[in-house]
mmCIF file of C-alpha atoms in Angstrom:
data_model
loop_
_atom_site.group_PDB
_atom_site.id
_atom_site.type_symbol
_atom_site.label_atom_id
_atom_site.label_comp_id
_atom_site.label_asym_id
_atom_site.label_seq_id
_atom_site.Cartn_x
_atom_site.Cartn_y
_atom_site.Cartn_z
ATOM 1 C CA MET V 1303 -0.006 0.022 -0.003
ATOM 2 C CA SER V 1304 1.412 3.424 -0.890
ATOM 3 C CA GLU V 1305 1.735 5.772 2.107
ATOM 4 C CA ARG V 1306 -0.587 8.724 1.415
ATOM 5 C CA SER V 1307 -0.405 11.807 3.590
ATOM 6 C CA ASP V 1308 -3.595 10.847 5.282
ATOM 7 C CA THR V 1309 -2.759 7.187 5.785
ATOM 8 C CA PHE V 1310 -0.779 6.322 8.932
ATOM 9 C CA THR V 1311 1.214 3.147 9.571
ATOM 10 C CA ILE V 1312 0.871 0.844 12.568
ATOM 11 C CA PRO V 1313 4.383 -0.705 12.268
ATOM 12 C CA ALA V 1314 4.709 -4.426 12.611
ATOM 13 C CA ARG V 1315 4.807 -5.490 16.335
ATOM 14 C CA ARG V 1316 3.948 -1.981 17.492
ATOM 15 C CA GLY V 1317 1.063 0.102 18.697
ATOM 16 C CA ARG V 1318 -0.424 3.542 17.884
ATOM 17 C CA ALA V 1319 -3.107 5.679 19.548
ATOM 18 C CA VAL V 1320 -5.183 8.471 18.059
ATOM 19 C CA ARG V 1321 -7.944 10.789 19.257
ATOM 20 C CA LEU V 1322 -11.321 10.912 17.546
ATOM 21 C CA ASN V 1323 -13.975 13.513 18.028
ATOM 22 C CA ARG V 1324 -17.574 12.301 18.193
ATOM 23 C CA GLY V 1325 -18.791 11.828 14.627
ATOM 24 C CA GLN V 1326 -15.306 11.121 13.177
ATOM 25 C CA ALA V 1327 -14.393 7.577 12.184
ATOM 26 C CA ILE V 1328 -11.291 5.524 11.853
ATOM 27 C CA LYS V 1329 -10.647 3.130 8.957
ATOM 28 C CA ILE V 1330 -8.272 0.293 10.007
ATOM 29 C CA ILE V 1331 -6.732 -1.518 7.110
ATOM 30 C CA ASN V 1332 -5.453 -5.098 7.101
ATOM 31 C CA THR V 1333 -2.885 -4.057 4.525
ATOM 32 C CA HIS V 1334 -1.266 -7.498 3.929
ATOM 33 C CA GLY V 1335 -4.424 -9.437 4.946
ATOM 34 C CA GLN V 1336 -3.236 -11.700 7.732
ATOM 35 C CA GLN V 1337 -2.565 -9.266 10.563
ATOM 36 C CA VAL V 1338 -4.564 -9.210 13.747
ATOM 37 C CA VAL V 1339 -5.023 -5.682 15.131
ATOM 38 C CA ASP V 1340 -5.876 -5.498 18.867
ATOM 39 C CA THR V 1341 -8.140 -2.412 19.304
ATOM 40 C CA TRP V 1342 -9.154 -0.515 22.309
ATOM 41 C CA CYS V 1343 -11.305 2.631 22.798
ATOM 42 C CA PHE V 1344 -11.237 4.943 25.841
ATOM 43 C CA ASN V 1345 -13.591 7.789 26.600
ATOM 44 C CA ALA V 1346 -11.356 10.941 26.113
ATOM 45 C CA GLU V 1347 -12.919 12.667 29.109
ATOM 46 C CA ASP V 1348 -12.635 9.741 31.496
ATOM 47 C CA LEU V 1349 -10.206 7.010 30.571
ATOM 48 C CA LYS V 1350 -11.772 4.695 33.136
ATOM 49 C CA GLU V 1351 -14.658 4.285 30.742
ATOM 50 C CA PHE V 1352 -13.665 2.044 27.859
ATOM 51 C CA MET V 1353 -14.953 -0.359 25.290
ATOM 52 C CA SER V 1354 -15.603 -3.598 27.067
ATOM 53 C CA MET V 1355 -15.905 -6.990 25.427
ATOM 54 C CA GLU V 1356 -17.818 -8.557 28.379
ATOM 55 C CA HIS V 1357 -20.432 -5.725 28.138
ATOM 56 C CA ILE V 1358 -20.617 -5.923 24.339
ATOM 57 C CA ARG V 1359 -21.387 -9.657 24.302
ATOM 58 C CA PRO V 1360 -24.742 -9.342 26.357
ATOM 59 C CA THR V 1361 -25.706 -6.252 24.480
ATOM 60 C CA ILE V 1362 -25.382 -7.666 20.962
ATOM 61 C CA GLY V 1363 -26.225 -11.331 21.892
ATOM 62 C CA ARG V 1364 -23.196 -12.541 20.040
ATOM 63 C CA ILE V 1365 -19.586 -13.406 20.885
ATOM 64 C CA PHE V 1366 -18.234 -11.219 18.125
ATOM 65 C CA PRO V 1367 -19.568 -7.963 16.636
ATOM 66 C CA HIS V 1368 -20.808 -7.350 13.122
ATOM 67 C CA LYS V 1369 -21.134 -4.341 10.925
ATOM 68 C CA GLY V 1370 -24.120 -2.439 12.302
ATOM 69 C CA ASP V 1371 -23.410 -3.084 15.987
ATOM 70 C CA HIS V 1372 -22.903 -0.416 18.572
ATOM 71 C CA LEU V 1373 -19.814 -1.260 20.617
ATOM 72 C CA VAL V 1374 -20.504 -0.343 24.281
ATOM 73 C CA SER V 1375 -18.381 0.599 27.220
ATOM 74 C CA ASN V 1376 -18.013 -0.809 30.696
ATOM 75 C CA ARG V 1377 -20.927 1.570 31.514
ATOM 76 C CA ARG V 1378 -22.967 0.017 28.702
ATOM 77 C CA ARG V 1379 -22.939 3.172 26.652
ATOM 78 C CA PRO V 1380 -22.321 3.137 22.909
ATOM 79 C CA MET V 1381 -18.787 4.249 22.124
ATOM 80 C CA LEU V 1382 -18.206 3.186 18.558
ATOM 81 C CA TYR V 1383 -20.568 2.307 15.677
ATOM 82 C CA PHE V 1384 -19.234 -0.576 13.527
ATOM 83 C CA GLU V 1385 -20.043 1.073 10.265
ATOM 84 C CA GLU V 1386 -18.237 -0.890 7.624
ATOM 85 C CA ASP V 1387 -16.442 -4.324 7.265
ATOM 86 C CA THR V 1388 -15.180 -5.557 3.948
ATOM 87 C CA SER V 1389 -13.882 -8.775 5.469
ATOM 88 C CA ARG V 1390 -15.938 -11.984 6.280
ATOM 89 C CA GLY V 1391 -16.539 -10.596 9.769
ATOM 90 C CA VAL V 1392 -14.358 -12.929 11.716
ATOM 91 C CA HIS V 1393 -13.052 -11.031 14.770
ATOM 92 C CA ASP V 1394 -12.477 -11.973 18.347
ATOM 93 C CA THR V 1395 -13.704 -10.771 21.721
ATOM 94 C CA LEU V 1396 -12.661 -13.787 23.886
ATOM 95 C CA MET V 1397 -8.975 -13.440 24.274
ATOM 96 C CA ALA V 1398 -6.894 -11.137 26.498
ATOM 97 C CA ALA V 1399 -4.103 -9.113 24.780
ATOM 98 C CA CYS V 1400 -0.863 -10.916 24.679
ATOM 99 C CA ASP V 1401 1.627 -9.924 27.354
ATOM 100 C CA ASP V 1402 5.118 -10.741 28.539
ATOM 101 C CA TYR V 1403 3.630 -13.399 30.978
ATOM 102 C CA ARG V 1404 2.000 -15.037 27.934
ATOM 103 C CA TYR V 1405 5.256 -15.294 26.008
ATOM 104 C CA GLY V 1406 6.959 -16.569 29.045
ATOM 105 C CA LEU V 1407 4.493 -19.451 29.151
ATOM 106 C CA LEU V 1408 5.083 -20.047 25.460
ATOM 107 C CA GLY V 1409 8.729 -20.610 26.154
ATOM 108 C CA CYS V 1410 10.324 -17.236 25.555
ATOM 109 C CA THR V 1411 13.225 -16.512 27.871
ATOM 110 C CA GLU V 1412 13.850 -12.972 26.592
ATOM 111 C CA TYR V 1413 11.468 -10.045 26.339
ATOM 112 C CA HIS V 1414 8.977 -10.427 23.467
ATOM 113 C CA ASP V 1415 7.046 -7.526 21.939
ATOM 114 C CA ASN V 1416 3.392 -7.766 23.137
ATOM 115 C CA CYS V 1417 0.058 -5.942 22.693
ATOM 116 C CA THR V 1418 -0.329 -5.040 26.317
ATOM 117 C CA ASP V 1419 2.947 -3.056 26.458
ATOM 118 C CA ASN V 1420 2.023 -1.647 23.043
ATOM 119 C CA LEU V 1421 -1.143 -0.266 24.408
ATOM 120 C CA PHE V 1422 0.548 1.500 27.250
ATOM 121 C CA ALA V 1423 3.331 2.900 24.996
ATOM 122 C CA ALA V 1424 0.895 4.131 22.398
ATOM 123 C CA MET V 1425 -1.220 5.865 25.048
ATOM 124 C CA ARG V 1426 1.905 7.522 26.514
ATOM 125 C CA HIS V 1427 2.875 8.637 23.073
ATOM 126 C CA VAL V 1428 -0.290 10.821 22.966
ATOM 127 C CA GLY V 1429 0.195 12.083 26.469
ATOM 128 C CA LEU V 1430 -2.146 9.685 28.263
ATOM 129 C CA THR V 1431 -1.853 6.839 30.816
ATOM 130 C CA ALA V 1432 -4.079 3.840 30.192
ATOM 131 C CA PRO V 1433 -5.704 2.908 33.499
ATOM 132 C CA GLU V 1434 -5.441 -0.788 32.673
ATOM 133 C CA CYS V 1435 -5.300 -3.092 29.631
ATOM 134 C CA PRO V 1436 -8.971 -3.892 28.942
ATOM 135 C CA SER V 1437 -9.691 -7.087 26.996
ATOM 136 C CA PRO V 1438 -9.344 -5.839 23.348
ATOM 137 C CA LEU V 1439 -11.434 -6.168 20.188
ATOM 138 C CA ASN V 1440 -9.155 -8.413 18.223
ATOM 139 C CA LEU V 1441 -9.814 -7.465 14.697
ATOM 140 C CA TRP V 1442 -9.423 -10.311 12.159
ATOM 141 C CA MET V 1443 -8.401 -12.761 14.944
ATOM 142 C CA ASN V 1444 -9.949 -16.141 14.177
ATOM 143 C CA ILE V 1445 -10.943 -18.060 17.282
ATOM 144 C CA PRO V 1446 -13.288 -20.920 16.252
ATOM 145 C CA VAL V 1447 -15.481 -22.188 19.081
ATOM 146 C CA ASP V 1448 -16.838 -25.721 18.761
ATOM 147 C CA PRO V 1449 -20.165 -26.994 20.165
ATOM 148 C CA GLU V 1450 -18.365 -28.167 23.367
ATOM 149 C CA GLY V 1451 -16.949 -24.696 23.873
ATOM 150 C CA ASN V 1452 -13.425 -25.581 22.897
ATOM 151 C CA THR V 1453 -11.425 -22.754 21.165
ATOM 152 C CA ASP V 1454 -8.741 -22.922 18.652
ATOM 153 C CA TRP V 1455 -6.079 -20.568 17.234
ATOM 154 C CA GLY V 1456 -7.170 -20.071 13.613
ATOM 155 C CA GLU V 1457 -5.468 -18.090 10.805
ATOM 156 C CA PRO V 1458 -7.184 -14.935 9.690
ATOM 157 C CA VAL V 1459 -9.721 -15.391 6.925
ATOM 158 C CA SER V 1460 -9.284 -11.758 5.723
ATOM 159 C CA GLU V 1461 -7.734 -10.614 2.539
ATOM 160 C CA ALA V 1462 -5.121 -8.003 1.774
ATOM 161 C CA GLY V 1463 -6.751 -4.555 1.878
ATOM 162 C CA ASP V 1464 -9.771 -5.534 3.985
ATOM 163 C CA TYR V 1465 -10.781 -2.825 6.342
ATOM 164 C CA VAL V 1466 -13.271 -1.852 9.053
ATOM 165 C CA VAL V 1467 -14.747 1.532 9.767
ATOM 166 C CA LEU V 1468 -15.496 2.443 13.400
ATOM 167 C CA ARG V 1469 -17.369 5.691 13.977
ATOM 168 C CA ALA V 1470 -16.901 7.463 17.377
ATOM 169 C CA GLU V 1471 -20.187 8.009 19.316
ATOM 170 C CA VAL V 1472 -18.199 9.832 22.021
ATOM 171 C CA ASN V 1473 -14.991 11.848 22.054
ATOM 172 C CA CYS V 1474 -12.532 9.013 22.441
ATOM 173 C CA VAL V 1475 -8.993 7.673 22.109
ATOM 174 C CA ILE V 1476 -8.470 4.590 19.858
ATOM 175 C CA ALA V 1477 -5.435 2.457 20.505
ATOM 176 C CA MET V 1478 -4.293 -0.350 18.094
ATOM 177 C CA SER V 1479 -1.511 -2.918 18.182
ATOM 178 C CA ALA V 1480 -0.313 -4.822 15.225
ATOM 179 C CA CYS V 1481 -0.074 -8.090 17.206
ATOM 180 C CA PRO V 1482 3.482 -9.447 17.435
ATOM 181 C CA GLN V 1483 2.388 -13.037 18.015
ATOM 182 C CA ASP V 1484 4.868 -15.088 15.985
ATOM 183 C CA ILE V 1485 4.635 -18.446 17.844
ATOM 184 C CA LEU V 1486 0.988 -19.357 17.178
ATOM 185 C CA PRO V 1487 -0.462 -18.975 13.641
ATOM 186 C CA ILE V 1488 -2.854 -16.157 14.687
ATOM 187 C CA ASN V 1489 -1.223 -13.783 12.223
ATOM 188 C CA GLY V 1490 -1.186 -16.455 9.443
ATOM 189 C CA ARG V 1491 0.709 -19.673 9.084
ATOM 190 C CA ARG V 1492 3.965 -17.827 8.245
ATOM 191 C CA CYS V 1493 4.020 -16.484 11.832
ATOM 192 C CA ALA V 1494 5.344 -13.258 10.434
ATOM 193 C CA PRO V 1495 3.516 -10.148 11.884
ATOM 194 C CA THR V 1496 3.202 -7.245 9.464
ATOM 195 C CA GLU V 1497 2.367 -3.552 9.503
ATOM 196 C CA ALA V 1498 -1.230 -2.345 9.214
ATOM 197 C CA HIS V 1499 -2.545 1.130 8.315
ATOM 198 C CA TYR V 1500 -5.356 3.537 9.334
ATOM 199 C CA THR V 1501 -6.953 6.696 8.136
ATOM 200 C CA ILE V 1502 -9.228 9.165 9.888
ATOM 201 C CA LEU V 1503 -12.580 9.869 8.194
ATOM 202 C CA GLY V 1504 -14.309 13.190 8.810
ATOM 203 C CA MET P 1245 -30.672 -26.844 53.773
ATOM 204 C CA SER P 1246 -30.134 -26.709 57.461
ATOM 205 C CA GLU P 1247 -27.678 -23.933 58.548
ATOM 206 C CA ARG P 1248 -24.760 -25.575 60.233
ATOM 207 C CA SER P 1249 -22.244 -23.571 62.142
ATOM 208 C CA ASP P 1250 -19.711 -23.994 59.419
ATOM 209 C CA THR P 1251 -22.042 -23.259 56.640
ATOM 210 C CA PHE P 1252 -22.591 -19.554 55.658
ATOM 211 C CA THR P 1253 -25.394 -17.944 53.712
ATOM 212 C CA ILE P 1254 -25.183 -15.739 50.642
ATOM 213 C CA PRO P 1255 -28.571 -14.158 50.985
ATOM 214 C CA ALA P 1256 -30.707 -13.872 47.899
ATOM 215 C CA ARG P 1257 -29.738 -10.760 45.812
ATOM 216 C CA ARG P 1258 -26.723 -10.166 48.064
ATOM 217 C CA GLY P 1259 -22.897 -10.630 48.126
ATOM 218 C CA ARG P 1260 -20.316 -12.005 50.508
ATOM 219 C CA ALA P 1261 -16.482 -12.063 50.554
ATOM 220 C CA VAL P 1262 -14.193 -14.326 52.500
ATOM 221 C CA ARG P 1263 -10.434 -14.697 52.777
ATOM 222 C CA LEU P 1264 -8.765 -18.003 51.869
ATOM 223 C CA ASN P 1265 -5.226 -19.055 52.728
ATOM 224 C CA ARG P 1266 -3.307 -20.865 50.084
ATOM 225 C CA GLY P 1267 -4.282 -24.587 50.386
ATOM 226 C CA GLN P 1268 -7.756 -23.819 51.801
ATOM 227 C CA ALA P 1269 -10.795 -24.308 49.583
ATOM 228 C CA ILE P 1270 -14.338 -22.984 49.334
ATOM 229 C CA LYS P 1271 -17.322 -25.119 48.606
ATOM 230 C CA ILE P 1272 -20.080 -23.046 46.992
ATOM 231 C CA ILE P 1273 -23.428 -24.625 47.028
ATOM 232 C CA ASN P 1274 -26.351 -24.043 44.728
ATOM 233 C CA THR P 1275 -28.792 -24.679 47.511
ATOM 234 C CA HIS P 1276 -32.056 -24.424 45.609
ATOM 235 C CA GLY P 1277 -30.516 -25.443 42.244
ATOM 236 C CA GLN P 1278 -31.353 -22.559 39.988
ATOM 237 C CA GLN P 1279 -29.232 -19.765 41.413
ATOM 238 C CA VAL P 1280 -26.365 -18.170 39.509
ATOM 239 C CA VAL P 1281 -23.443 -17.146 41.769
ATOM 240 C CA ASP P 1282 -21.092 -14.481 40.281
ATOM 241 C CA THR P 1283 -17.612 -15.328 41.658
ATOM 242 C CA TRP P 1284 -14.410 -13.365 41.849
ATOM 243 C CA CYS P 1285 -11.002 -13.968 43.260
ATOM 244 C CA PHE P 1286 -8.424 -11.315 44.256
ATOM 245 C CA ASN P 1287 -4.774 -11.856 45.353
ATOM 246 C CA ALA P 1288 -4.925 -10.957 49.063
ATOM 247 C CA GLU P 1289 -1.468 -9.265 48.886
ATOM 248 C CA ASP P 1290 -2.298 -7.258 45.765
ATOM 249 C CA LEU P 1291 -5.865 -6.745 44.825
ATOM 250 C CA LYS P 1292 -4.905 -5.605 41.327
ATOM 251 C CA GLU P 1293 -4.185 -9.194 40.483
ATOM 252 C CA PHE P 1294 -7.415 -11.057 40.117
ATOM 253 C CA MET P 1295 -9.041 -14.123 38.353
ATOM 254 C CA SER P 1296 -9.539 -13.065 34.738
ATOM 255 C CA MET P 1297 -11.952 -14.683 32.323
ATOM 256 C CA GLU P 1298 -10.049 -13.341 29.246
ATOM 257 C CA HIS P 1299 -6.819 -14.846 30.522
ATOM 258 C CA ILE P 1300 -8.556 -18.179 31.584
ATOM 259 C CA ARG P 1301 -9.973 -18.747 28.095
ATOM 260 C CA PRO P 1302 -6.624 -18.843 26.198
ATOM 261 C CA THR P 1303 -5.057 -20.901 29.037
ATOM 262 C CA ILE P 1304 -7.646 -23.659 29.075
ATOM 263 C CA GLY P 1305 -8.630 -23.509 25.432
ATOM 264 C CA ARG P 1306 -12.320 -23.395 26.332
ATOM 265 C CA ILE P 1307 -15.022 -20.757 26.933
ATOM 266 C CA PHE P 1308 -15.876 -22.180 30.290
ATOM 267 C CA PRO P 1309 -13.837 -23.991 32.881
ATOM 268 C CA HIS P 1310 -14.142 -27.635 33.909
ATOM 269 C CA LYS P 1311 -13.280 -29.577 37.056
ATOM 270 C CA GLY P 1312 -9.447 -30.021 36.860
ATOM 271 C CA ASP P 1313 -8.707 -26.595 35.456
ATOM 272 C CA HIS P 1314 -6.430 -23.969 37.000
ATOM 273 C CA LEU P 1315 -8.124 -20.535 36.975
ATOM 274 C CA VAL P 1316 -5.527 -17.991 36.247
ATOM 275 C CA SER P 1317 -5.137 -14.298 37.030
ATOM 276 C CA ASN P 1318 -4.611 -11.252 34.812
ATOM 277 C CA ARG P 1319 -0.964 -12.025 35.287
ATOM 278 C CA ARG P 1320 -1.633 -15.657 34.004
ATOM 279 C CA ARG P 1321 -0.764 -17.262 37.332
ATOM 280 C CA PRO P 1322 -2.941 -20.054 38.863
ATOM 281 C CA MET P 1323 -5.145 -18.627 41.585
ATOM 282 C CA LEU P 1324 -7.821 -21.313 42.101
ATOM 283 C CA TYR P 1325 -7.808 -25.045 41.286
ATOM 284 C CA PHE P 1326 -11.376 -26.141 40.161
ATOM 285 C CA GLU P 1327 -11.311 -29.305 42.328
ATOM 286 C CA GLU P 1328 -14.938 -30.570 42.315
ATOM 287 C CA ASP P 1329 -18.113 -29.959 40.380
ATOM 288 C CA THR P 1330 -21.220 -32.028 41.029
ATOM 289 C CA SER P 1331 -23.258 -30.186 38.308
ATOM 290 C CA ARG P 1332 -23.178 -30.812 34.613
ATOM 291 C CA GLY P 1333 -20.461 -28.269 34.316
ATOM 292 C CA VAL P 1334 -22.407 -25.501 32.697
ATOM 293 C CA HIS P 1335 -20.912 -22.162 33.818
ATOM 294 C CA ASP P 1336 -20.230 -18.845 32.099
ATOM 295 C CA THR P 1337 -17.191 -16.728 31.446
ATOM 296 C CA LEU P 1338 -18.688 -14.440 28.695
ATOM 297 C CA MET P 1339 -21.030 -12.069 30.461
ATOM 298 C CA ALA P 1340 -20.154 -9.024 32.607
ATOM 299 C CA ALA P 1341 -21.652 -8.803 36.098
ATOM 300 C CA CYS P 1342 -25.099 -7.136 36.036
ATOM 301 C CA ASP P 1343 -25.060 -3.480 37.147
ATOM 302 C CA ASP P 1344 -27.340 -0.539 37.557
ATOM 303 C CA TYR P 1345 -26.793 0.439 33.898
ATOM 304 C CA ARG P 1346 -27.962 -2.952 32.847
ATOM 305 C CA TYR P 1347 -31.158 -2.803 34.690
ATOM 306 C CA GLY P 1348 -31.846 0.691 33.378
ATOM 307 C CA LEU P 1349 -31.441 -0.682 29.878
ATOM 308 C CA LEU P 1350 -33.971 -3.514 30.831
ATOM 309 C CA GLY P 1351 -36.487 -0.931 31.723
ATOM 310 C CA CYS P 1352 -36.025 -0.399 35.521
ATOM 311 C CA THR P 1353 -36.603 3.148 36.553
ATOM 312 C CA GLU P 1354 -35.593 2.551 40.200
ATOM 313 C CA TYR P 1355 -32.416 1.140 41.694
ATOM 314 C CA HIS P 1356 -32.198 -2.602 41.218
ATOM 315 C CA ASP P 1357 -29.830 -4.926 43.266
ATOM 316 C CA ASN P 1358 -26.993 -5.966 41.103
ATOM 317 C CA CYS P 1359 -23.831 -8.070 41.265
ATOM 318 C CA THR P 1360 -21.388 -5.263 40.663
ATOM 319 C CA ASP P 1361 -22.556 -3.288 43.715
ATOM 320 C CA ASN P 1362 -22.711 -6.562 45.660
ATOM 321 C CA LEU P 1363 -19.032 -7.134 44.838
ATOM 322 C CA PHE P 1364 -17.994 -3.726 46.100
ATOM 323 C CA ALA P 1365 -20.184 -3.997 49.306
ATOM 324 C CA ALA P 1366 -18.915 -7.538 50.053
ATOM 325 C CA MET P 1367 -15.322 -6.445 49.798
ATOM 326 C CA ARG P 1368 -15.912 -3.362 51.988
ATOM 327 C CA HIS P 1369 -17.442 -5.698 54.524
ATOM 328 C CA VAL P 1370 -14.180 -7.505 54.938
ATOM 329 C CA GLY P 1371 -12.234 -4.170 55.015
ATOM 330 C CA LEU P 1372 -11.077 -4.088 51.413
ATOM 331 C CA THR P 1373 -11.790 -1.959 48.326
ATOM 332 C CA ALA P 1374 -12.080 -3.826 45.089
ATOM 333 C CA PRO P 1375 -10.024 -1.919 42.517
ATOM 334 C CA GLU P 1376 -12.624 -2.571 39.876
ATOM 335 C CA CYS P 1377 -15.322 -5.157 38.954
ATOM 336 C CA PRO P 1378 -13.523 -7.812 36.859
ATOM 337 C CA SER P 1379 -15.613 -9.982 34.600
ATOM 338 C CA PRO P 1380 -16.884 -12.684 37.041
ATOM 339 C CA LEU P 1381 -16.970 -16.485 36.832
ATOM 340 C CA ASN P 1382 -20.689 -16.954 36.635
ATOM 341 C CA LEU P 1383 -21.242 -20.311 38.318
ATOM 342 C CA TRP P 1384 -24.213 -22.261 36.882
ATOM 343 C CA MET P 1385 -25.015 -19.562 34.444
ATOM 344 C CA ASN P 1386 -26.173 -21.088 31.180
ATOM 345 C CA ILE P 1387 -25.152 -19.111 28.084
ATOM 346 C CA PRO P 1388 -25.613 -21.365 25.028
ATOM 347 C CA VAL P 1389 -23.499 -20.312 22.069
ATOM 348 C CA ASP P 1390 -24.652 -21.468 18.640
ATOM 349 C CA PRO P 1391 -22.326 -22.192 15.603
ATOM 350 C CA GLU P 1392 -22.838 -18.587 14.410
ATOM 351 C CA GLY P 1393 -21.636 -17.240 17.673
ATOM 352 C CA ASN P 1394 -25.119 -16.153 18.882
ATOM 353 C CA THR P 1395 -25.717 -16.338 22.654
ATOM 354 C CA ASP P 1396 -28.853 -16.976 24.592
ATOM 355 C CA TRP P 1397 -29.989 -16.555 28.211
ATOM 356 C CA GLY P 1398 -30.633 -20.140 29.328
ATOM 357 C CA GLU P 1399 -31.970 -21.511 32.591
ATOM 358 C CA PRO P 1400 -29.447 -23.144 34.903
ATOM 359 C CA VAL P 1401 -29.180 -26.987 34.285
ATOM 360 C CA SER P 1402 -28.026 -27.506 37.827
ATOM 361 C CA GLU P 1403 -29.876 -29.344 40.682
ATOM 362 C CA ALA P 1404 -30.588 -28.420 44.289
ATOM 363 C CA GLY P 1405 -27.507 -29.114 46.340
ATOM 364 C CA ASP P 1406 -25.041 -29.114 43.433
ATOM 365 C CA TYR P 1407 -21.736 -27.631 44.499
ATOM 366 C CA VAL P 1408 -18.229 -26.662 43.265
ATOM 367 C CA VAL P 1409 -15.001 -26.730 45.262
ATOM 368 C CA LEU P 1410 -12.347 -24.176 44.408
ATOM 369 C CA ARG P 1411 -8.961 -24.544 46.075
ATOM 370 C CA ALA P 1412 -6.726 -21.477 46.694
ATOM 371 C CA GLU P 1413 -3.349 -21.577 45.007
ATOM 372 C CA VAL P 1414 -2.445 -18.205 46.454
ATOM 373 C CA ASN P 1415 -3.655 -16.336 49.572
ATOM 374 C CA CYS P 1416 -6.809 -14.713 48.259
ATOM 375 C CA VAL P 1417 -10.131 -13.096 48.762
ATOM 376 C CA ILE P 1418 -13.183 -14.742 47.225
ATOM 377 C CA ALA P 1419 -16.288 -12.656 46.520
ATOM 378 C CA MET P 1420 -19.625 -14.172 45.559
ATOM 379 C CA SER P 1421 -22.993 -12.604 44.602
ATOM 380 C CA ALA P 1422 -26.289 -14.461 44.479
ATOM 381 C CA CYS P 1423 -27.323 -12.761 41.233
ATOM 382 C CA PRO P 1424 -30.453 -10.675 41.664
ATOM 383 C CA GLN P 1425 -31.461 -10.912 37.951
ATOM 384 C CA ASP P 1426 -35.286 -11.362 38.006
ATOM 385 C CA ILE P 1427 -36.188 -10.036 34.530
ATOM 386 C CA LEU P 1428 -34.306 -12.644 32.327
ATOM 387 C CA PRO P 1429 -34.715 -16.377 33.257
ATOM 388 C CA ILE P 1430 -31.002 -16.691 34.102
ATOM 389 C CA ASN P 1431 -31.926 -17.801 37.633
ATOM 390 C CA GLY P 1432 -34.674 -20.105 36.432
ATOM 391 C CA ARG P 1433 -37.959 -19.567 34.690
ATOM 392 C CA ARG P 1434 -39.548 -18.354 37.898
ATOM 393 C CA CYS P 1435 -37.269 -15.373 37.819
ATOM 394 C CA ALA P 1436 -37.060 -15.573 41.586
ATOM 395 C CA PRO P 1437 -33.463 -15.281 42.878
ATOM 396 C CA THR P 1438 -32.683 -17.382 45.936
ATOM 397 C CA GLU P 1439 -29.955 -17.696 48.618
ATOM 398 C CA ALA P 1440 -26.945 -19.841 48.171
ATOM 399 C CA HIS P 1441 -24.431 -21.195 50.714
ATOM 400 C CA TYR P 1442 -20.755 -21.735 51.158
ATOM 401 C CA THR P 1443 -18.360 -23.601 53.458
ATOM 402 C CA ILE P 1444 -14.563 -23.348 53.926
ATOM 403 C CA LEU P 1445 -12.570 -26.528 53.680
ATOM 404 C CA GLY P 1446 -9.288 -26.964 55.466
#
């Protein structure tokens, strides 16, 4: 993808945060097609209110959101409207952001980039301190659930250039992490995390 | 159930908290068979470490825990060992604790008892301040998930006297709320929340 002046990069294995005014939207692009982007949304006026997966599920009656859903906060208020999705709609709300503990359990003996630290770093970069790492909306993450409730680590079913558009229903801060998971095939069977991109829509 | 000296009541619509030393266990009893008990576990030495549903799911590879599972914290350390379960093993990790916002959305115009406030009150009663309301382990809550990811509000499939035993793997504080939900049939089709009971095992 060519980098246009209004298109910003989320570098591979890194995070970015951006402020959205109510009514603005963000288009998050799966540039190379196999990259999971962990996504968070905080109320800009009170960071303790944030998009919450455990509050979204009872509100929409589904374990992952579709285009047309309102994504609610831990106070059950709409924060983001899920306006567009060019992919097949496979995203995840079940799994915590990866963290240093996780990579330790996966056998890493040295520090491994991770979405939790990416969230805190991205928020610091825009002058904010995330109060915690809420469970993220894992865009394009493919977690099949079988009838017995067993989960699996699938590969994304998205294509290069797929995107979602999320429209702010409150003044908010969006944080995103191009997930650095390279041990499980969650970012594709090559286990090679890539960059992703975003643009802000008026 | 007769109230023995070592058996404690969780009154209908209310919460209770209790400290467990590492190695002790709690037996939580579904006395009348149809009562959901929202359950939390906090590290007694650092309340910011708590049992975390979004960290349990990737660890056990299932959307609800079974007997034999270790229930991990937001730092991915085992906090509770799920030692016994006389019920059919239908519990929930997907849904947030009910709260005043939730009952407002369900049409209540006056305050409604709720599990979130019960958590904070129960913790205060043992001299502690919960740092937040983590997503609870909803014992006996029956949330069927269909192949498309749609969820439903089922009735418990448990029987009177069913119990679980959770053994502490760290010094911890257990909080429980006998869920006051009386609008949806989550506590049985009569929508009549009941008491539950617990005992501490050495």
